[in-house]
Every structure is written in C-alpha cells, then in structure tokens.
PDB file of C-alpha atoms in Angstrom:
ATOM      1  CA  MET Z  26     120.858 181.982  51.272  1.00  0.00           C
ATOM      2  CA  PHE Z  27     119.485 184.455  54.302  1.00  0.00           C
ATOM      3  CA  ASP Z  28     122.144 187.205  55.045  1.00  0.00           C
ATOM      4  CA  LEU Z  29     121.624 189.130  57.964  1.00  0.00           C
ATOM      5  CA  ASN Z  30     123.943 191.792  56.867  1.00  0.00           C
ATOM      6  CA  PHE Z  31     122.275 192.462  54.084  1.00  0.00           C
ATOM      7  CA  LEU Z  32     119.823 194.188  56.536  1.00  0.00           C
ATOM      8  CA  LEU Z  33     122.519 196.093  58.250  1.00  0.00           C
ATOM      9  CA  SER Z  34     124.069 197.770  55.335  1.00  0.00           C
ATOM     10  CA  GLY Z  35     123.771 200.956  53.183  1.00  0.00           C
ATOM     11  CA  ASP Z  36     120.921 202.115  52.009  1.00  0.00           C
ATOM     12  CA  TYR Z  37     118.586 199.124  52.555  1.00  0.00           C
ATOM     13  CA  ARG Z  38     119.050 199.636  56.306  1.00  0.00           C
ATOM     14  CA  ASP Z  39     118.079 203.298  56.114  1.00  0.00           C
ATOM     15  CA  TRP Z  40     114.989 202.821  54.047  1.00  0.00           C
ATOM     16  CA  LEU Z  41     113.484 199.992  56.642  1.00  0.00           C
ATOM     17  CA  VAL Z  42     114.694 201.919  59.611  1.00  0.00           C
ATOM     18  CA  SER Z  43     113.084 205.265  58.318  1.00  0.00           C
ATOM     19  CA  GLY Z  44     109.930 203.496  57.515  1.00  0.00           C
ATOM     20  CA  LEU Z  45     109.703 201.873  60.809  1.00  0.00           C
ATOM     21  CA  LEU Z  46     110.352 205.637  62.583  1.00  0.00           C
ATOM     22  CA  LEU Z  47     107.197 206.850  60.244  1.00  0.00           C
ATOM     23  CA  SER Z  48     105.129 203.921  60.931  1.00  0.00           C
ATOM     24  CA  LEU Z  49     105.445 204.873  64.802  1.00  0.00           C
ATOM     25  CA  GLN Z  50     104.924 208.692  64.006  1.00  0.00           C
ATOM     26  CA  LEU Z  51     101.614 207.419  62.732  1.00  0.00           C
ATOM     27  CA  MET Z  52     100.913 205.412  65.624  1.00  0.00           C
ATOM     28  CA  GLY Z  53     101.814 208.292  67.977  1.00  0.00           C
ATOM     29  CA  ILE Z  54      99.995 211.164  66.113  1.00  0.00           C
ATOM     30  CA  THR Z  55      97.072 209.246  65.683  1.00  0.00           C
ATOM     31  CA  LEU Z  56      96.689 208.261  69.566  1.00  0.00           C
ATOM     32  CA  LEU Z  57      96.943 212.096  70.371  1.00  0.00           C
ATOM     33  CA  LEU Z  58      94.128 212.831  67.814  1.00  0.00           C
ATOM     34  CA  ALA Z  59      92.047 209.519  68.357  1.00  0.00           C
ATOM     35  CA  LEU Z  60      91.929 209.665  71.986  1.00  0.00           C
ATOM     36  CA  PRO Z  61      90.656 212.965  72.879  1.00  0.00           C
ATOM     37  CA  LEU Z  62      87.911 212.597  69.833  1.00  0.00           C
ATOM     38  CA  ALA Z  63      87.135 209.105  71.334  1.00  0.00           C
ATOM     39  CA  CYS Z  64      86.025 210.602  74.653  1.00  0.00           C
ATOM     40  CA  GLY Z  65      83.941 213.375  73.057  1.00  0.00           C
ATOM     41  CA  VAL Z  66      81.986 210.964  71.025  1.00  0.00           C
ATOM     42  CA  ALA Z  67      81.611 208.483  73.992  1.00  0.00           C
ATOM     43  CA  MET Z  68      79.930 211.284  76.059  1.00  0.00           C
ATOM     44  CA  LEU Z  69      77.817 212.264  73.129  1.00  0.00           C
ATOM     45  CA  ARG Z  70      76.715 208.230  73.268  1.00  0.00           C
ATOM     46  CA  LEU Z  71      75.701 209.016  76.777  1.00  0.00           C
ATOM     47  CA  ALA Z  72      74.674 212.693  76.561  1.00  0.00           C
ATOM     48  CA  PRO Z  73      70.726 213.363  77.582  1.00  0.00           C
ATOM     49  CA  SER Z  74      69.849 214.714  74.633  1.00  0.00           C
ATOM     50  CA  ARG Z  75      68.524 212.286  71.879  1.00  0.00           C
ATOM     51  CA  LEU Z  76      70.218 214.379  69.232  1.00  0.00           C
ATOM     52  CA  LEU Z  77      73.678 213.947  70.598  1.00  0.00           C
ATOM     53  CA  ASN Z  78      72.902 210.424  71.058  1.00  0.00           C
ATOM     54  CA  GLY Z  79      71.837 210.049  67.720  1.00  0.00           C
ATOM     55  CA  LEU Z  80      75.004 211.722  66.217  1.00  0.00           C
ATOM     56  CA  GLY Z  81      77.380 210.076  68.698  1.00  0.00           C
ATOM     57  CA  ALA Z  82      75.751 206.555  67.209  1.00  0.00           C
ATOM     58  CA  ALA Z  83      75.823 207.400  63.654  1.00  0.00           C
ATOM     59  CA  TYR Z  84      79.540 208.619  63.565  1.00  0.00           C
ATOM     60  CA  VAL Z  85      80.338 205.147  65.403  1.00  0.00           C
ATOM     61  CA  GLU Z  86      78.639 203.045  63.056  1.00  0.00           C
ATOM     62  CA  LEU Z  87      79.418 204.893  60.140  1.00  0.00           C
ATOM     63  CA  ILE Z  88      82.813 204.564  60.738  1.00  0.00           C
ATOM     64  CA  ARG Z  89      83.135 200.922  62.297  1.00  0.00           C
ATOM     65  CA  ASN Z  90      80.909 199.859  59.343  1.00  0.00           C
ATOM     66  CA  VAL Z  91      83.046 200.742  56.127  1.00  0.00           C
ATOM     67  CA  PRO Z  92      86.335 198.997  55.836  1.00  0.00           C
ATOM     68  CA  LEU Z  93      89.668 200.735  56.709  1.00  0.00           C
ATOM     69  CA  LEU Z  94      91.002 200.647  53.071  1.00  0.00           C
ATOM     70  CA  ALA Z  95      88.043 202.168  51.817  1.00  0.00           C
ATOM     71  CA  HIS Z  96      88.816 205.163  54.753  1.00  0.00           C
ATOM     72  CA  PHE Z  97      92.325 205.535  53.436  1.00  0.00           C
ATOM     73  CA  LEU Z  98      91.048 206.233  49.619  1.00  0.00           C
ATOM     74  CA  PHE Z  99      88.556 208.511  50.453  1.00  0.00           C
ATOM     75  CA  TRP Z 100      91.041 210.522  52.398  1.00  0.00           C
ATOM     76  CA  TYR Z 101      93.476 210.496  49.858  1.00  0.00           C
ATOM     77  CA  PHE Z 102      91.299 210.772  46.428  1.00  0.00           C
ATOM     78  CA  GLY Z 103      88.019 211.555  47.202  1.00  0.00           C
ATOM     79  CA  ALA Z 104      88.140 214.164  50.519  1.00  0.00           C
ATOM     80  CA  PRO Z 105      90.632 216.037  48.443  1.00  0.00           C
ATOM     81  CA  GLU Z 106      88.220 217.102  46.158  1.00  0.00           C
ATOM     82  CA  LEU Z 107      85.613 218.536  48.046  1.00  0.00           C
ATOM     83  CA  LEU Z 108      87.866 221.242  49.130  1.00  0.00           C
ATOM     84  CA  PRO Z 109      88.657 224.891  47.156  1.00  0.00           C
ATOM     85  CA  ASP Z 110      91.295 224.694  44.736  1.00  0.00           C
ATOM     86  CA  SER Z 111      93.867 227.022  46.831  1.00  0.00           C
ATOM     87  CA  TRP Z 112      93.293 224.566  49.747  1.00  0.00           C
ATOM     88  CA  LYS Z 113      93.654 221.786  47.212  1.00  0.00           C
ATOM     89  CA  GLU Z 114      97.075 223.231  45.951  1.00  0.00           C
ATOM     90  CA  ARG Z 115      98.443 223.575  48.970  1.00  0.00           C
ATOM     91  CA  LEU Z 116      97.358 220.246  50.293  1.00  0.00           C
ATOM     92  CA  TYR Z 117      98.995 218.335  47.142  1.00  0.00           C
ATOM     93  CA  ALA Z 118     102.024 220.498  47.648  1.00  0.00           C
ATOM     94  CA  GLY Z 119     102.755 219.137  51.254  1.00  0.00           C
ATOM     95  CA  ASN Z 120     102.520 215.604  52.319  1.00  0.00           C
ATOM     96  CA  ILE Z 121      99.186 214.592  51.326  1.00  0.00           C
ATOM     97  CA  GLU Z 122      99.901 210.944  52.058  1.00  0.00           C
ATOM     98  CA  ALA Z 123     100.791 210.831  55.795  1.00  0.00           C
ATOM     99  CA  ALA Z 124      97.720 213.569  56.254  1.00  0.00           C
ATOM    100  CA  SER Z 125      95.140 211.417  54.622  1.00  0.00           C
ATOM    101  CA  ALA Z 126      96.482 208.398  56.550  1.00  0.00           C
ATOM    102  CA  ILE Z 127      96.326 210.189  60.015  1.00  0.00           C
ATOM    103  CA  ALA Z 128      92.867 211.318  59.038  1.00  0.00           C
ATOM    104  CA  ALA Z 129      91.668 207.952  58.173  1.00  0.00           C
ATOM    105  CA  LEU Z 130      93.343 205.965  61.083  1.00  0.00           C
ATOM    106  CA  THR Z 131      92.270 209.098  63.715  1.00  0.00           C
ATOM    107  CA  LEU Z 132      88.692 208.526  62.464  1.00  0.00           C
ATOM    108  CA  TYR Z 133      88.720 204.909  62.453  1.00  0.00           C
ATOM    109  CA  THR Z 134      90.718 204.245  65.632  1.00  0.00           C
ATOM    110  CA  ALA Z 135      88.540 206.795  67.543  1.00  0.00           C
ATOM    111  CA  ALA Z 136      85.474 205.014  66.751  1.00  0.00           C
ATOM    112  CA  TYR Z 137      86.257 201.947  68.399  1.00  0.00           C
ATOM    113  CA  MET Z 138      87.904 203.699  71.629  1.00  0.00           C
ATOM    114  CA  ALA Z 139      84.576 205.511  72.115  1.00  0.00           C
ATOM    115  CA  GLU Z 140      83.203 202.259  72.911  1.00  0.00           C
ATOM    116  CA  ASP Z 141      85.456 201.383  75.115  1.00  0.00           C
ATOM    117  CA  ILE Z 142      85.521 204.787  77.162  1.00  0.00           C
ATOM    118  CA  ARG Z 143      81.227 204.306  76.919  1.00  0.00           C
ATOM    119  CA  SER Z 144      81.532 200.994  78.822  1.00  0.00           C
ATOM    120  CA  GLY Z 145      84.232 202.272  81.291  1.00  0.00           C
ATOM    121  CA  ILE Z 146      81.814 205.591  81.806  1.00  0.00           C
ATOM    122  CA  ARG Z 147      79.012 202.841  82.455  1.00  0.00           C
ATOM    123  CA  ALA Z 148      80.888 201.061  85.029  1.00  0.00           C
ATOM    124  CA  ILE Z 149      81.342 203.962  87.108  1.00  0.00           C
ATOM    125  CA  PRO Z 150      78.668 203.669  89.675  1.00  0.00           C
ATOM    126  CA  ALA Z 151      75.796 206.251  89.031  1.00  0.00           C
ATOM    127  CA  GLN Z 152      75.882 207.742  92.346  1.00  0.00           C
ATOM    128  CA  GLN Z 153      79.202 209.509  91.494  1.00  0.00           C
ATOM    129  CA  PHE Z 154      77.748 211.095  88.560  1.00  0.00           C
ATOM    130  CA  GLU Z 155      74.467 212.219  90.954  1.00  0.00           C
ATOM    131  CA  ALA Z 156      76.821 213.682  93.227  1.00  0.00           C
ATOM    132  CA  GLY Z 157      78.822 215.894  90.923  1.00  0.00           C
ATOM    133  CA  ARG Z 158      75.242 217.074  89.801  1.00  0.00           C
ATOM    134  CA  ALA Z 159      74.278 217.784  93.254  1.00  0.00           C
ATOM    135  CA  LEU Z 160      77.547 219.777  93.726  1.00  0.00           C
ATOM    136  CA  GLY Z 161      76.191 221.934  90.720  1.00  0.00           C
ATOM    137  CA  PHE Z 162      78.455 220.734  87.917  1.00  0.00           C
ATOM    138  CA  SER Z 163      76.821 220.423  84.651  1.00  0.00           C
ATOM    139  CA  PHE Z 164      76.856 217.415  82.759  1.00  0.00           C
ATOM    140  CA  LEU Z 165      80.392 218.287  80.985  1.00  0.00           C
ATOM    141  CA  ALA Z 166      81.763 219.281  84.131  1.00  0.00           C
ATOM    142  CA  THR Z 167      80.824 216.223  85.713  1.00  0.00           C
ATOM    143  CA  MET Z 168      81.989 213.972  83.275  1.00  0.00           C
ATOM    144  CA  ARG Z 169      85.178 215.742  82.458  1.00  0.00           C
ATOM    145  CA  LEU Z 170      86.465 216.293  86.397  1.00  0.00           C
ATOM    146  CA  CYS Z 171      84.796 213.267  87.954  1.00  0.00           C
ATOM    147  CA  ILE Z 172      83.816 210.494  85.541  1.00  0.00           C
ATOM    148  CA  VAL Z 173      85.946 210.349  82.407  1.00  0.00           C
ATOM    149  CA  PRO Z 174      89.508 210.064  84.462  1.00  0.00           C
ATOM    150  CA  GLN Z 175      87.923 207.088  86.184  1.00  0.00           C
ATOM    151  CA  ALA Z 176      86.564 205.610  83.016  1.00  0.00           C
ATOM    152  CA  LEU Z 177      89.903 205.663  80.942  1.00  0.00           C
ATOM    153  CA  ARG Z 178      91.395 204.116  84.046  1.00  0.00           C
ATOM    154  CA  LEU Z 179      88.850 200.996  83.633  1.00  0.00           C
ATOM    155  CA  ALA Z 180      89.375 201.279  79.707  1.00  0.00           C
ATOM    156  CA  ALA Z 181      92.902 201.409  79.579  1.00  0.00           C
ATOM    157  CA  PRO Z 182      93.486 197.813  78.760  1.00  0.00           C
ATOM    158  CA  PRO Z 183      90.931 197.554  76.111  1.00  0.00           C
ATOM    159  CA  LEU Z 184      92.402 200.912  74.932  1.00  0.00           C
ATOM    160  CA  LEU Z 185      95.760 199.261  74.605  1.00  0.00           C
ATOM    161  CA  SER Z 186      94.311 196.687  72.542  1.00  0.00           C
ATOM    162  CA  GLN Z 187      93.028 199.051  70.310  1.00  0.00           C
ATOM    163  CA  THR Z 188      96.566 200.475  70.427  1.00  0.00           C
ATOM    164  CA  LEU Z 189      97.810 197.188  68.951  1.00  0.00           C
ATOM    165  CA  ASN Z 190      94.923 197.135  66.269  1.00  0.00           C
ATOM    166  CA  LEU Z 191      95.885 200.429  65.514  1.00  0.00           C
ATOM    167  CA  TRP Z 192     100.080 199.843  64.987  1.00  0.00           C
ATOM    168  CA  GLN Z 193      98.926 197.215  62.515  1.00  0.00           C
ATOM    169  CA  ASN Z 194      96.207 199.229  60.884  1.00  0.00           C
ATOM    170  CA  THR Z 195      99.574 201.466  59.826  1.00  0.00           C
ATOM    171  CA  SER Z 196     100.654 199.256  57.370  1.00  0.00           C
ATOM    172  CA  ILE Z 197      97.463 199.507  55.093  1.00  0.00           C
ATOM    173  CA  ALA Z 198      98.865 203.119  54.438  1.00  0.00           C
ATOM    174  CA  THR Z 199     101.127 201.762  51.768  1.00  0.00           C
ATOM    175  CA  VAL Z 200      98.205 201.525  49.456  1.00  0.00           C
ATOM    176  CA  ILE Z 201      98.036 205.536  49.155  1.00  0.00           C
ATOM    177  CA  GLY Z 202     102.194 205.602  49.021  1.00  0.00           C
ATOM    178  CA  VAL Z 203     103.014 206.436  52.676  1.00  0.00           C
ATOM    179  CA  ALA Z 204     106.630 205.438  53.147  1.00  0.00           C
ATOM    180  CA  GLU Z 205     106.163 203.425  56.463  1.00  0.00           C
ATOM    181  CA  LEU Z 206     107.452 200.334  57.403  1.00  0.00           C
ATOM    182  CA  MET Z 207     105.434 197.785  54.599  1.00  0.00           C
ATOM    183  CA  TYR Z 208     106.192 200.428  52.147  1.00  0.00           C
ATOM    184  CA  GLN Z 209     109.932 200.859  52.604  1.00  0.00           C
ATOM    185  CA  THR Z 210     109.849 196.810  52.527  1.00  0.00           C
ATOM    186  CA  GLN Z 211     108.274 196.459  49.479  1.00  0.00           C
ATOM    187  CA  ARG Z 212     110.804 199.496  48.076  1.00  0.00           C
ATOM    188  CA  VAL Z 213     113.883 197.257  49.323  1.00  0.00           C
ATOM    189  CA  GLU Z 214     112.306 193.941  48.097  1.00  0.00           C
ATOM    190  CA  ALA Z 215     111.868 195.417  44.771  1.00  0.00           C
ATOM    191  CA  ALA Z 216     115.508 196.872  44.667  1.00  0.00           C
ATOM    192  CA  SER Z 217     117.620 193.921  45.941  1.00  0.00           C
ATOM    193  CA  PHE Z 218     115.427 190.900  45.144  1.00  0.00           C
ATOM    194  CA  ARG Z 219     116.104 190.081  48.811  1.00  0.00           C
ATOM    195  CA  SER Z 220     112.729 189.252  50.059  1.00  0.00           C
ATOM    196  CA  VAL Z 221     113.238 186.981  52.681  1.00  0.00           C
ATOM    197  CA  GLU Z 222     115.843 189.295  54.835  1.00  0.00           C
ATOM    198  CA  ALA Z 223     113.137 192.423  54.019  1.00  0.00           C
ATOM    199  CA  PHE Z 224     109.943 190.855  55.166  1.00  0.00           C
ATOM    200  CA  VAL Z 225     111.880 189.020  57.787  1.00  0.00           C
ATOM    201  CA  PHE Z 226     112.684 192.553  59.182  1.00  0.00           C
ATOM    202  CA  ALA Z 227     109.709 194.263  58.875  1.00  0.00           C
ATOM    203  CA  SER Z 228     107.625 191.092  60.531  1.00  0.00           C
ATOM    204  CA  ALA Z 229     110.223 191.596  63.743  1.00  0.00           C
ATOM    205  CA  ALA Z 230     109.611 194.848  63.846  1.00  0.00           C
ATOM    206  CA  TYR Z 231     105.925 194.492  63.911  1.00  0.00           C
ATOM    207  CA  LEU Z 232     106.135 191.424  66.361  1.00  0.00           C
ATOM    208  CA  ALA Z 233     108.295 193.771  68.778  1.00  0.00           C
ATOM    209  CA  VAL Z 234     106.093 196.389  69.345  1.00  0.00           C
ATOM    210  CA  SER Z 235     103.048 194.183  69.339  1.00  0.00           C
ATOM    211  CA  LEU Z 236     104.321 192.641  72.128  1.00  0.00           C
ATOM    212  CA  LEU Z 237     105.373 195.545  73.999  1.00  0.00           C
ATOM    213  CA  ILE Z 238     101.779 196.789  73.562  1.00  0.00           C
ATOM    214  CA  ALA Z 239     100.194 193.360  74.603  1.00  0.00           C
ATOM    215  CA  GLY Z 240     103.020 193.368  77.583  1.00  0.00           C
ATOM    216  CA  LEU Z 241     101.687 196.813  78.789  1.00  0.00           C
ATOM    217  CA  ALA Z 242      98.241 195.802  78.302  1.00  0.00           C
ATOM    218  CA  ALA Z 243      98.475 192.493  80.367  1.00  0.00           C
ATOM    219  CA  LEU Z 244     100.192 194.693  83.152  1.00  0.00           C
ATOM    220  CA  LEU Z 245      97.411 197.217  83.297  1.00  0.00           C
ATOM    221  CA  GLN Z 246      94.701 194.516  83.178  1.00  0.00           C
ATOM    222  CA  ARG Z 247      96.920 193.078  86.303  1.00  0.00           C
ATOM    223  CA  LYS Z 248      96.521 196.335  88.091  1.00  0.00           C
ATOM    224  CA  VAL Z 249      92.878 197.287  87.404  1.00  0.00           C
ATOM    225  CA  SER Z 250      92.202 193.795  88.763  1.00  0.00           C
TER     226      SER Z 250
END
C-alpha cells in the first residue's frame, strides 16, 4: 500500500532531498558554463573566417552526433587517463563523478544552445551589424555589444526548452555514480523495497521543475511575440 509518510521520515527523506538539490545544482552550474560557451560557438559559426566557422561547425556536429551517455562515460572513464598522474590523483581525490557530469552536460548543452543563439543572431537585421562596423567596432565588439544581447532575447524561449532538456538529462548522471535524484531514488528503493513511493517522489520532483521551466518558456514566448 502506498504510504506518503514513508517519504517524509528519517534518512530516506534526507536522501531524496539531497538528490533533488544536487540535480538542481548540476543544472544551475551547467547553465552558467554552457551559455557563454554557446555564445562563443555561435559567433564562431558566423565568423567571416572559414577556419573559425569550420571549428564551430565541427564542435556542434561532433557533440550532437554522439549520445549523451557516451559523453558521460568518456569524461568519467576516458578523459582522466589522458591527464598527468599528479592531476589524475588530485581529480580522483575530489568529486570526480560530479566534475565529469558537469563537463559532459556543459559541452552537450552548449552545442544545442549555440544553434538556438545562432538562429537568434541571424534574425537580427543585417543593417544593425553593418552600422556597428561603420562606427568602428570590430566584429567581436559588434557582436558583444549590439547583436548578441538582442539575439539572446529572441532565443530565450528555445534556450529555456534546452534548459528543460538539461534538467531531464541530469538523471543520466546516475550511471557514473553521481548522487543526484535518480541515484538517491534507486538507493531508497534498494534499502526499503518501497519502489512506488520512491519513484513517485522522483517523478513528482522532475515534473514540478519541468512544468516551472515550461511555464517560463511560454511566458517569454508571449512577451517576445
């Protein structure tokens, strides 16, 4: 029988709440890192240099065409082996699971956000870019001061949709042992055999945050329109 009090008692509640908080932290840190990276990649995609344009395109295609699970496993198992022994020991002494998850999520999310920002930049009239260059600004200065701020406003709804995907993607971090919400849910289920209550809590938490992000996206969409 379903017992709501089970979710509100003792260690099980603490495990689930700590998992939820860590999932939110993963999403927040990834957003802070992915958004500026995505802006940089979007500007590479639109740069007048073929080399820079190719680098931006290569990044997007390389990241987006590899499953997110493979990114997690590479950054957890593969990438540390490429580092010097002293760096590797320091990394394993810390929270390598969370660091690997943030690296994978940041690179993966930035690749998708870069395309949304690039679409926003291309929606800005070309005359504004030309006016910035006519005033003596460089390509980067024109982008940074004039074009990108407007593009971010236009791209806000799809960027929030990518944030929703990011929130759901944090659950994959459980495969490398990050103690986020899904990991703690499985831990509670294994310790108590109360799978219904544990997974109802996890589902409700994912749904609540997802609906909040979707609501923000809809609100921004109406304002932009």
